[in-house]
Amino acid sequence: MALVFSPEPNPEVPVQGSDDTFPVNRIYCVGQNYGDHVKEMGGDPKKNPPVFFSKPANAIVTNNQAVRYPSATKELHHEVELVVALGGGGMDIGIAAALACVFGYAVGIDFTRRDLQAEAKKKGKPWDTAKGFDQSAPISAIKQVVADCHPVSGRIALSVNREMRQDADLSDMIWSVAEIISELSRYYELKAGDLIFTGTPAGVASVIAGDHIQAQIESVGEIDFKLIAG
Ligand code: MN
C-alpha cells in the first residue's frame, strides 16, 4: 500500500518566542462580530446568533509572505481579526470551560472577495468563493497564553500604505471568545490545531496589488506584508 502521490504538507504557524510551530487543522470564522461593522454591512448587531463559515486550512499565509491578488474579483477587502488558536477541543463545550481550550492568539486577515460575497448574499448562495480562496488567511505568529491571561480588550488596527483603515478595541466584540468557542462546539467537534477568526471591526475596504498592509492587536502581535499582482 502506498500513497498515490505525495500529500501537500499541513500548514504550520510559528509560535512567538520559540522554534515551535502550531499545526493547523481547520479554520473557522465568525461573521459580523463588531457592532460598527454589522451596521456598515446593513445589519442589526444584537439581533442574531453568530454567523459561522470556514476556510480551508491551506488558505493560511505565514511569516509576512507576500499575498497574490486573487483571481475572479475586482473588490478584495481586508478584515483584521483576532485569531484564536485551539490547543484542545470537544463538543458542547460550556462557556466556563471554553478558554481552557485556547493555546494562544494571533492577528489574522480574513481576505474577502466582497463583490462575490454581495452577489451570494443577494441570491442566497454559499460564501465559499467569496471567503475560502487560496491565500485568503494571512496570519501572524501565535502568542501562547501565559498564566491564563486572555486578551479581552486592547487596540485592534489595520493600515494600508500607512493610512489607518480599521481602528477599534477588542472589547467591542459582540460575542466573546468563550461564547464563540462554546457556540461553535455545538456544530463541530473542535480539535487542537483549529483556528477561529473572530470577526472584524468597521473600516473594511478595497486593496490593490502593490498595497502594503500592516495590522496589530495590542498584547497579541502584528502582521506586515505586501499584496502583489496575481
Ligand atoms: Mn471576517
PDB file of N, CA, C and O in Angstrom, residues 10-41:
ATOM      1  N   ASN A  10       0.768  19.850   5.787  1.00  0.00           N
ATOM      2  CA  ASN A  10      -0.178  20.646   6.584  1.00  0.00           C
ATOM      3  C   ASN A  10       0.435  21.990   6.913  1.00  0.00           C
ATOM      4  O   ASN A  10       1.626  22.069   7.215  1.00  0.00           O
ATOM      5  N   PRO A  11      -0.353  23.069   6.857  1.00  0.00           N
ATOM      6  CA  PRO A  11       0.212  24.377   7.220  1.00  0.00           C
ATOM      7  C   PRO A  11       0.583  24.433   8.701  1.00  0.00           C
ATOM      8  O   PRO A  11      -0.065  23.795   9.538  1.00  0.00           O
ATOM      9  N   GLU A  12       1.648  25.179   8.975  1.00  0.00           N
ATOM     10  CA  GLU A  12       2.110  25.364  10.360  1.00  0.00           C
ATOM     11  C   GLU A  12       2.305  26.850  10.599  1.00  0.00           C
ATOM     12  O   GLU A  12       2.791  27.561   9.728  1.00  0.00           O
ATOM     13  N   VAL A  13       1.937  27.308  11.783  1.00  0.00           N
ATOM     14  CA  VAL A  13       2.088  28.723  12.136  1.00  0.00           C
ATOM     15  C   VAL A  13       3.156  28.842  13.213  1.00  0.00           C
ATOM     16  O   VAL A  13       3.097  28.115  14.220  1.00  0.00           O
ATOM     17  N   PRO A  14       4.143  29.727  13.038  1.00  0.00           N
ATOM     18  CA  PRO A  14       5.167  29.896  14.076  1.00  0.00           C
ATOM     19  C   PRO A  14       4.555  30.339  15.412  1.00  0.00           C
ATOM     20  O   PRO A  14       3.536  31.029  15.434  1.00  0.00           O
ATOM     21  N   VAL A  15       5.204  29.923  16.499  1.00  0.00           N
ATOM     22  CA  VAL A  15       4.813  30.359  17.843  1.00  0.00           C
ATOM     23  C   VAL A  15       5.839  31.384  18.303  1.00  0.00           C
ATOM     24  O   VAL A  15       7.048  31.139  18.226  1.00  0.00           O
ATOM     25  N   GLN A  16       5.355  32.536  18.745  1.00  0.00           N
ATOM     26  CA  GLN A  16       6.242  33.638  19.160  1.00  0.00           C
ATOM     27  C   GLN A  16       7.227  33.190  20.239  1.00  0.00           C
ATOM     28  O   GLN A  16       6.836  32.490  21.180  1.00  0.00           O
ATOM     29  N   GLY A  17       8.466  33.632  20.103  1.00  0.00           N
ATOM     30  CA  GLY A  17       9.473  33.402  21.134  1.00  0.00           C
ATOM     31  C   GLY A  17       9.889  31.954  21.264  1.00  0.00           C
ATOM     32  O   GLY A  17      10.316  31.514  22.337  1.00  0.00           O
ATOM     33  N   SER A  18       9.773  31.179  20.174  1.00  0.00           N
ATOM     34  CA  SER A  18      10.029  29.754  20.264  1.00  0.00           C
ATOM     35  C   SER A  18      10.358  29.235  18.867  1.00  0.00           C
ATOM     36  O   SER A  18      10.058  29.882  17.864  1.00  0.00           O
ATOM     37  N   ASP A  19      10.974  28.065  18.794  1.00  0.00           N
ATOM     38  CA  ASP A  19      11.190  27.421  17.490  1.00  0.00           C
ATOM     39  C   ASP A  19      10.028  26.505  17.140  1.00  0.00           C
ATOM     40  O   ASP A  19      10.040  25.841  16.101  1.00  0.00           O
ATOM     41  N   ASP A  20       9.030  26.439  18.018  1.00  0.00           N
ATOM     42  CA  ASP A  20       7.896  25.537  17.795  1.00  0.00           C
ATOM     43  C   ASP A  20       6.949  26.100  16.743  1.00  0.00           C
ATOM     44  O   ASP A  20       6.909  27.307  16.498  1.00  0.00           O
ATOM     45  N   THR A  21       6.188  25.200  16.134  1.00  0.00           N
ATOM     46  CA  THR A  21       5.135  25.633  15.216  1.00  0.00           C
ATOM     47  C   THR A  21       3.810  25.000  15.621  1.00  0.00           C
ATOM     48  O   THR A  21       3.777  23.946  16.271  1.00  0.00           O
ATOM     49  N   PHE A  22       2.740  25.658  15.233  1.00  0.00           N
ATOM     50  CA  PHE A  22       1.379  25.228  15.543  1.00  0.00           C
ATOM     51  C   PHE A  22       0.799  24.594  14.269  1.00  0.00           C
ATOM     52  O   PHE A  22       0.621  25.288  13.264  1.00  0.00           O
ATOM     53  N   PRO A  23       0.509  23.285  14.292  1.00  0.00           N
ATOM     54  CA  PRO A  23      -0.037  22.638  13.094  1.00  0.00           C
ATOM     55  C   PRO A  23      -1.531  22.942  12.952  1.00  0.00           C
ATOM     56  O   PRO A  23      -2.304  22.705  13.872  1.00  0.00           O
ATOM     57  N   VAL A  24      -1.905  23.448  11.780  1.00  0.00           N
ATOM     58  CA  VAL A  24      -3.290  23.898  11.590  1.00  0.00           C
ATOM     59  C   VAL A  24      -4.172  22.732  11.157  1.00  0.00           C
ATOM     60  O   VAL A  24      -3.841  21.997  10.227  1.00  0.00           O
ATOM     61  N   ASN A  25      -5.302  22.590  11.840  1.00  0.00           N
ATOM     62  CA  ASN A  25      -6.298  21.579  11.471  1.00  0.00           C
ATOM     63  C   ASN A  25      -7.373  22.212  10.590  1.00  0.00           C
ATOM     64  O   ASN A  25      -7.351  22.100   9.383  1.00  0.00           O
ATOM     65  N   ARG A  26      -8.304  22.949  11.175  1.00  0.00           N
ATOM     66  CA  ARG A  26      -9.342  23.635  10.398  1.00  0.00           C
ATOM     67  C   ARG A  26      -9.298  25.127  10.689  1.00  0.00           C
ATOM     68  O   ARG A  26      -8.750  25.552  11.702  1.00  0.00           O
ATOM     69  N   ILE A  27      -9.928  25.892   9.813  1.00  0.00           N
ATOM     70  CA  ILE A  27     -10.097  27.335  10.046  1.00  0.00           C
ATOM     71  C   ILE A  27     -11.583  27.652  10.064  1.00  0.00           C
ATOM     72  O   ILE A  27     -12.275  27.503   9.049  1.00  0.00           O
ATOM     73  N   TYR A  28     -12.058  28.088  11.222  1.00  0.00           N
ATOM     74  CA  TYR A  28     -13.433  28.571  11.358  1.00  0.00           C
ATOM     75  C   TYR A  28     -13.409  30.095  11.429  1.00  0.00           C
ATOM     76  O   TYR A  28     -12.435  30.687  11.895  1.00  0.00           O
ATOM     77  N   CYS A  29     -14.497  30.711  10.986  1.00  0.00           N
ATOM     78  CA  CYS A  29     -14.580  32.168  11.013  1.00  0.00           C
ATOM     79  C   CYS A  29     -15.943  32.588  11.529  1.00  0.00           C
ATOM     80  O   CYS A  29     -16.945  31.899  11.314  1.00  0.00           O
ATOM     81  N   VAL A  30     -15.954  33.744  12.211  1.00  0.00           N
ATOM     82  CA  VAL A  30     -17.197  34.339  12.692  1.00  0.00           C
ATOM     83  C   VAL A  30     -17.458  35.588  11.869  1.00  0.00           C
ATOM     84  O   VAL A  30     -16.547  36.402  11.666  1.00  0.00           O
ATOM     85  N   GLY A  31     -18.664  35.725  11.364  1.00  0.00           N
ATOM     86  CA  GLY A  31     -19.040  36.939  10.636  1.00  0.00           C
ATOM     87  C   GLY A  31     -19.742  37.898  11.572  1.00  0.00           C
ATOM     88  O   GLY A  31     -20.344  37.494  12.569  1.00  0.00           O
ATOM     89  N   GLN A  32     -19.612  39.189  11.306  1.00  0.00           N
ATOM     90  CA  GLN A  32     -20.447  40.196  11.954  1.00  0.00           C
ATOM     91  C   GLN A  32     -20.385  40.144  13.478  1.00  0.00           C
ATOM     92  O   GLN A  32     -21.378  39.927  14.154  1.00  0.00           O
ATOM     93  N   ASN A  33     -19.145  40.353  14.010  1.00  0.00           N
ATOM     94  CA  ASN A  33     -18.976  40.278  15.466  1.00  0.00           C
ATOM     95  C   ASN A  33     -18.594  41.598  16.131  1.00  0.00           C
ATOM     96  O   ASN A  33     -18.253  41.608  17.308  1.00  0.00           O
ATOM     97  N   TYR A  34     -18.589  42.679  15.369  1.00  0.00           N
ATOM     98  CA  TYR A  34     -18.394  44.008  15.964  1.00  0.00           C
ATOM     99  C   TYR A  34     -19.574  44.864  15.498  1.00  0.00           C
ATOM    100  O   TYR A  34     -19.909  44.887  14.314  1.00  0.00           O
ATOM    101  N   GLY A  35     -20.180  45.594  16.436  1.00  0.00           N
ATOM    102  CA  GLY A  35     -21.387  46.350  16.127  1.00  0.00           C
ATOM    103  C   GLY A  35     -21.239  47.302  14.959  1.00  0.00           C
ATOM    104  O   GLY A  35     -22.096  47.351  14.074  1.00  0.00           O
ATOM    105  N   ASP A  36     -20.118  48.033  14.903  1.00  0.00           N
ATOM    106  CA  ASP A  36     -19.946  49.038  13.843  1.00  0.00           C
ATOM    107  C   ASP A  36     -19.866  48.397  12.466  1.00  0.00           C
ATOM    108  O   ASP A  36     -20.357  48.934  11.483  1.00  0.00           O
ATOM    109  N   HIS A  37     -19.193  47.223  12.398  1.00  0.00           N
ATOM    110  CA  HIS A  37     -19.058  46.543  11.105  1.00  0.00           C
ATOM    111  C   HIS A  37     -20.413  45.966  10.671  1.00  0.00           C
ATOM    112  O   HIS A  37     -20.764  46.022   9.495  1.00  0.00           O
ATOM    113  N   VAL A  38     -21.184  45.422  11.619  1.00  0.00           N
ATOM    114  CA  VAL A  38     -22.518  44.910  11.272  1.00  0.00           C
ATOM    115  C   VAL A  38     -23.356  46.037  10.690  1.00  0.00           C
ATOM    116  O   VAL A  38     -24.018  45.879   9.662  1.00  0.00           O
ATOM    117  N   LYS A  39     -23.280  47.215  11.319  1.00  0.00           N
ATOM    118  CA  LYS A  39     -24.045  48.371  10.823  1.00  0.00           C
ATOM    119  C   LYS A  39     -23.568  48.788   9.431  1.00  0.00           C
ATOM    120  O   LYS A  39     -24.378  49.104   8.568  1.00  0.00           O
ATOM    121  N   GLU A  40     -22.227  48.781   9.200  1.00  0.00           N
ATOM    122  CA  GLU A  40     -21.735  49.220   7.886  1.00  0.00           C
ATOM    123  C   GLU A  40     -22.134  48.230   6.798  1.00  0.00           C
ATOM    124  O   GLU A  40     -22.201  48.584   5.626  1.00  0.00           O
ATOM    125  N   MET A  41     -22.401  46.956   7.183  1.00  0.00           N
ATOM    126  CA  MET A  41     -22.856  45.968   6.209  1.00  0.00           C
ATOM    127  C   MET A  41     -24.397  45.912   6.154  1.00  0.00           C
ATOM    128  O   MET A  41     -24.967  45.064   5.481  1.00  0.00           O
TER     129      MET A  41
END
